[in-house]
PDB file of C-alpha atoms in Angstrom:
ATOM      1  CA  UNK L   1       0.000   0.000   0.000  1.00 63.00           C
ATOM      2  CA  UNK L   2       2.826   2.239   0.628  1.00 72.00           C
ATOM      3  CA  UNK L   3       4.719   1.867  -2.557  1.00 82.00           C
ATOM      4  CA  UNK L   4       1.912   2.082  -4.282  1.00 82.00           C
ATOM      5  CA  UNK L   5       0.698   5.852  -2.913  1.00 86.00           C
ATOM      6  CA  UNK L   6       4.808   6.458  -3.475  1.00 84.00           C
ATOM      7  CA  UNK L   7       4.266   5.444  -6.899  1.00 85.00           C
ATOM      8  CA  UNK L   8       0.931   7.887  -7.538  1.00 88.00           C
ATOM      9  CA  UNK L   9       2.333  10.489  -5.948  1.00 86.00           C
ATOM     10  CA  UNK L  10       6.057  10.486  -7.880  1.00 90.00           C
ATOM     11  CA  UNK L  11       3.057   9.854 -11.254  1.00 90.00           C
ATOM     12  CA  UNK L  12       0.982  13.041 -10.154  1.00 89.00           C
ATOM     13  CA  UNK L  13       4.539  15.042  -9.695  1.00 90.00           C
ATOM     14  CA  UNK L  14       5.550  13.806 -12.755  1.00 91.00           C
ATOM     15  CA  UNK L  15       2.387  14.778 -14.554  1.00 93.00           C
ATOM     16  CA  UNK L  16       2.626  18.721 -12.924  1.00 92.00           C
ATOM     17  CA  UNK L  17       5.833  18.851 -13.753  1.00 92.00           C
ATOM     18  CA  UNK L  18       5.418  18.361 -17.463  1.00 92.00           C
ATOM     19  CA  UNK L  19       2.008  20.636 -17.059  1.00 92.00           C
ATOM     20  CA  UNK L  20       4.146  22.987 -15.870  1.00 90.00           C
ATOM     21  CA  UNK L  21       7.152  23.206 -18.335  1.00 90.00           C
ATOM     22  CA  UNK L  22       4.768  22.816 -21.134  1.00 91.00           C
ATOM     23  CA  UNK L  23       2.831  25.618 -20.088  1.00 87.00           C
ATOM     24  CA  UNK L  24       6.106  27.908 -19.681  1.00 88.00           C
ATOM     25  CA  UNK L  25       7.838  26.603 -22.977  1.00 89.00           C
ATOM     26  CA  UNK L  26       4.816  27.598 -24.896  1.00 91.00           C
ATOM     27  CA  UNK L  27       4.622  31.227 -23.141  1.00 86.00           C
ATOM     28  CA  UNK L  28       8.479  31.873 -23.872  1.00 87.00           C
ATOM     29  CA  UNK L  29       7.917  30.330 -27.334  1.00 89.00           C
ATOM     30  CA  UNK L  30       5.081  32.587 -27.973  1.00 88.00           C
ATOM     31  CA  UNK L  31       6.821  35.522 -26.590  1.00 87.00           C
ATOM     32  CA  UNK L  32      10.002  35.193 -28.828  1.00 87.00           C
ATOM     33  CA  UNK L  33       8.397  34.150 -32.038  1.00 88.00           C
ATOM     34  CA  UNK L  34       5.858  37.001 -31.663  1.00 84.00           C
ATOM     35  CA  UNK L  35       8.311  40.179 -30.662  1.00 83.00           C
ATOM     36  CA  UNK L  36       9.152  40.685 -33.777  1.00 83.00           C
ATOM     37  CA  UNK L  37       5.747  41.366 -35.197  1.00 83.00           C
ATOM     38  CA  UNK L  38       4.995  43.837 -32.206  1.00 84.00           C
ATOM     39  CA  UNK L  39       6.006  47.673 -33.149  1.00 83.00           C
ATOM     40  CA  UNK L  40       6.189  50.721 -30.701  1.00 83.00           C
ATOM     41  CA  UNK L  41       3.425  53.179 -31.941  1.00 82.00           C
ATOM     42  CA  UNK L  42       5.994  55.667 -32.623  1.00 84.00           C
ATOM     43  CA  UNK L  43       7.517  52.978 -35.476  1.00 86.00           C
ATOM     44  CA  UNK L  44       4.113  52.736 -36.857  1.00 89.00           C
ATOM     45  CA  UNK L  45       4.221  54.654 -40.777  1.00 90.00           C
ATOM     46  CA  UNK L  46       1.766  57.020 -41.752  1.00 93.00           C
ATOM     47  CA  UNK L  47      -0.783  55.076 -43.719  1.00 95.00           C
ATOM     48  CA  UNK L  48      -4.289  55.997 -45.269  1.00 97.00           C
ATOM     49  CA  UNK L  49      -6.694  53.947 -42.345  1.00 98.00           C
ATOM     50  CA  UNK L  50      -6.033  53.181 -38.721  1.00 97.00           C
ATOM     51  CA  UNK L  51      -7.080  49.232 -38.340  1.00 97.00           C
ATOM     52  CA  UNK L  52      -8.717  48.026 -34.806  1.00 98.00           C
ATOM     53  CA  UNK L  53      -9.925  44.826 -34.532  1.00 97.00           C
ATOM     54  CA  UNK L  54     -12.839  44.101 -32.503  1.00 95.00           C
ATOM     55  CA  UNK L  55     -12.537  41.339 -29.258  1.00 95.00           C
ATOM     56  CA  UNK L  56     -15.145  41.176 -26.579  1.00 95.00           C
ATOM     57  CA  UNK L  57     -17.749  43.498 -25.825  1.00 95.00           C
ATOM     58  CA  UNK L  58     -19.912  43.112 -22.044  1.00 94.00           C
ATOM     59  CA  UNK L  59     -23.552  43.298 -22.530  1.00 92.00           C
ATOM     60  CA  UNK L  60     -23.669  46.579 -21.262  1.00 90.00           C
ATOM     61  CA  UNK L  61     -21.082  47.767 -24.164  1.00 89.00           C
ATOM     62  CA  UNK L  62     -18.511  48.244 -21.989  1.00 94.00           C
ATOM     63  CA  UNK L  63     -15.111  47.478 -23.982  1.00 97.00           C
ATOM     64  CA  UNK L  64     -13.130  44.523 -22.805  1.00 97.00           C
ATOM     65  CA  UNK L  65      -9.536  45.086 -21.163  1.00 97.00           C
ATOM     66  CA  UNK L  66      -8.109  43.724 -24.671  1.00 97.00           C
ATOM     67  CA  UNK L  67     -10.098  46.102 -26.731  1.00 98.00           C
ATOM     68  CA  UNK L  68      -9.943  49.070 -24.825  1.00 98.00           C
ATOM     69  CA  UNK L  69      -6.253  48.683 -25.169  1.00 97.00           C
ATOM     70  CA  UNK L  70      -6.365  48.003 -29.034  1.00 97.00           C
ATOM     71  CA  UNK L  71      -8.610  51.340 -29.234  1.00 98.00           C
ATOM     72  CA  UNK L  72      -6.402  53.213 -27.140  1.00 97.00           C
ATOM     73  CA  UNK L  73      -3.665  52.581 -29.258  1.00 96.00           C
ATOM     74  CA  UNK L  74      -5.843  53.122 -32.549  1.00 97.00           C
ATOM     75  CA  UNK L  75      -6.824  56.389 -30.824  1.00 98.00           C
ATOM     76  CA  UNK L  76      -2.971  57.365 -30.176  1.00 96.00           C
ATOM     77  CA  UNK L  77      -1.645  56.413 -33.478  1.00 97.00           C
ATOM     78  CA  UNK L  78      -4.848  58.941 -34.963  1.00 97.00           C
ATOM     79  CA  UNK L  79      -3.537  61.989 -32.475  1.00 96.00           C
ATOM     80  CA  UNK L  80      -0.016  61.409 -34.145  1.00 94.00           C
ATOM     81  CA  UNK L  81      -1.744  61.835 -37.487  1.00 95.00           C
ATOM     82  CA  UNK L  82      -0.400  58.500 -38.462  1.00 96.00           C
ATOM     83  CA  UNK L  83      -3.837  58.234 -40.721  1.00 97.00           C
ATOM     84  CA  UNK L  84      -6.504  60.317 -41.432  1.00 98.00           C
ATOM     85  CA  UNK L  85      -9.173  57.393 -40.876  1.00 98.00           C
ATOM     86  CA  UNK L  86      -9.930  54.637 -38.441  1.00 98.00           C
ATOM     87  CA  UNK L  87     -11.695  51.088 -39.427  1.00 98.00           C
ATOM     88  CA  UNK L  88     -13.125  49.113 -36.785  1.00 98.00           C
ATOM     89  CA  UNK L  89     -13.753  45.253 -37.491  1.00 97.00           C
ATOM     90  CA  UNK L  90     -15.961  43.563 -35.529  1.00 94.00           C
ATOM     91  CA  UNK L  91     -18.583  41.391 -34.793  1.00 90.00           C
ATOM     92  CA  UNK L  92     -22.067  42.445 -35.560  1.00 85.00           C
ATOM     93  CA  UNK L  93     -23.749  39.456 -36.521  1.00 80.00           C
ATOM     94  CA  UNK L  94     -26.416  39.702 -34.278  1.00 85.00           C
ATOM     95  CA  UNK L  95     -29.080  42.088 -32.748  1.00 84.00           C
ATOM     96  CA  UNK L  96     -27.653  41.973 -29.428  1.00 85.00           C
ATOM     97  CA  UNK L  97     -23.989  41.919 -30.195  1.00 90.00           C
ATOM     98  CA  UNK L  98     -22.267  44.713 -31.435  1.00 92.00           C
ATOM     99  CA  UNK L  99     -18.833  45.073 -31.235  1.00 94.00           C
ATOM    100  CA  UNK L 100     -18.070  48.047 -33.882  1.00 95.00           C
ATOM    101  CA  UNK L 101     -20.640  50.404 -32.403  1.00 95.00           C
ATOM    102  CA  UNK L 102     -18.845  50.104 -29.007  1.00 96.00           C
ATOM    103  CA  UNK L 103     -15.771  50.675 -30.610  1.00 97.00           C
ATOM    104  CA  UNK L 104     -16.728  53.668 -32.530  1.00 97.00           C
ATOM    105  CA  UNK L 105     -18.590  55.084 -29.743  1.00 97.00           C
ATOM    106  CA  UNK L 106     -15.478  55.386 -27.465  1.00 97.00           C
ATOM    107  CA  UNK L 107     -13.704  56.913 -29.910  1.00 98.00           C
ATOM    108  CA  UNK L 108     -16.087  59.542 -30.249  1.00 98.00           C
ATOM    109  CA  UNK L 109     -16.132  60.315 -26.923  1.00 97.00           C
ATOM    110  CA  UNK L 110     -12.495  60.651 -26.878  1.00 96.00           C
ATOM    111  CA  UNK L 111     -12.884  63.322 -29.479  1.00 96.00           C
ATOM    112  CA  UNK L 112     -12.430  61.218 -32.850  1.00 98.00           C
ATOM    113  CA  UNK L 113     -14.909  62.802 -35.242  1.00 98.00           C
ATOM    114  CA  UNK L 114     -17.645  60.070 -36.321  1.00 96.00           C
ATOM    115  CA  UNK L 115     -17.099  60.715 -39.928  1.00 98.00           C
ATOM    116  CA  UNK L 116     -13.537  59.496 -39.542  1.00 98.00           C
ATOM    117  CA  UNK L 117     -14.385  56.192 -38.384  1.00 98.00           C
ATOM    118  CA  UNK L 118     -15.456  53.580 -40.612  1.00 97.00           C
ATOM    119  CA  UNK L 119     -17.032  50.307 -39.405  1.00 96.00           C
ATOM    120  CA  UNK L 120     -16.579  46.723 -40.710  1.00 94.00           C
ATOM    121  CA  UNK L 121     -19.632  44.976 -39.240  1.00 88.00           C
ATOM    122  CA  UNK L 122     -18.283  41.553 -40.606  1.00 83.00           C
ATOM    123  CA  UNK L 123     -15.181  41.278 -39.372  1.00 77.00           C
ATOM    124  CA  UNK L 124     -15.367  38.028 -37.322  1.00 64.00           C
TER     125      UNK L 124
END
């Protein structure tokens, strides 16, 4: 009985262990593969739109963490006069879903003009 808890408990270390490393080796993996794709804002050329993809919206059309980030960034990059326009790409596909109104919403309350943002109500 005692070698055989021994035996389940080196199994179940075993098993975290390899959990574990996987988990990190995938993180690092991620993390080097993708830095080189990821530019400062101020490296970002002047270009004729100002692309922000959509991500989750609450049911109250408050902005997730992720997108609030991606629209304060859009926002930024349109202060710098990187573009003259903004798309937003989102989902829209239903009546209670709306991802691109949200988006273009908080930019105009940040000061964006509406006729500067264009919306992409397909963009799953």
């Amino acid at each position: 009985m005692r070698n055989h808890r021994a035996a389940l408990a080196t199994l179940a270390g075993a098993i975290f262990l390899t959990a574990a490393l996987l988990f990190l080796g995938t993180d690092y993996y991620v993390e080097k593969t993708g830095s080189q794709y990821i530019c400062s804002p101020s490296s970002v050329p002047e270009g004729e739109a100002i692309l922000i993809l959509g991500a989750y919206v609450f049911p109250d059309g408050q902005l997730s963490d992720m997108l609030r980030d991606r629209v304060t960034v859009g926002y930024e990059l349109y202060q710098q006069g990187r573009a003259p326009k903004i798309i937003v790409s989102g989902d829209h596909g239903r009546v209670d879903y709306d991802e691109v109104n949200s988006m273009k919403d908080s930019l105009i309350n940040q000061g964006v003009p509406g006729q500067d943002v264009f919306m992409d109500h397909a963009g799953f």
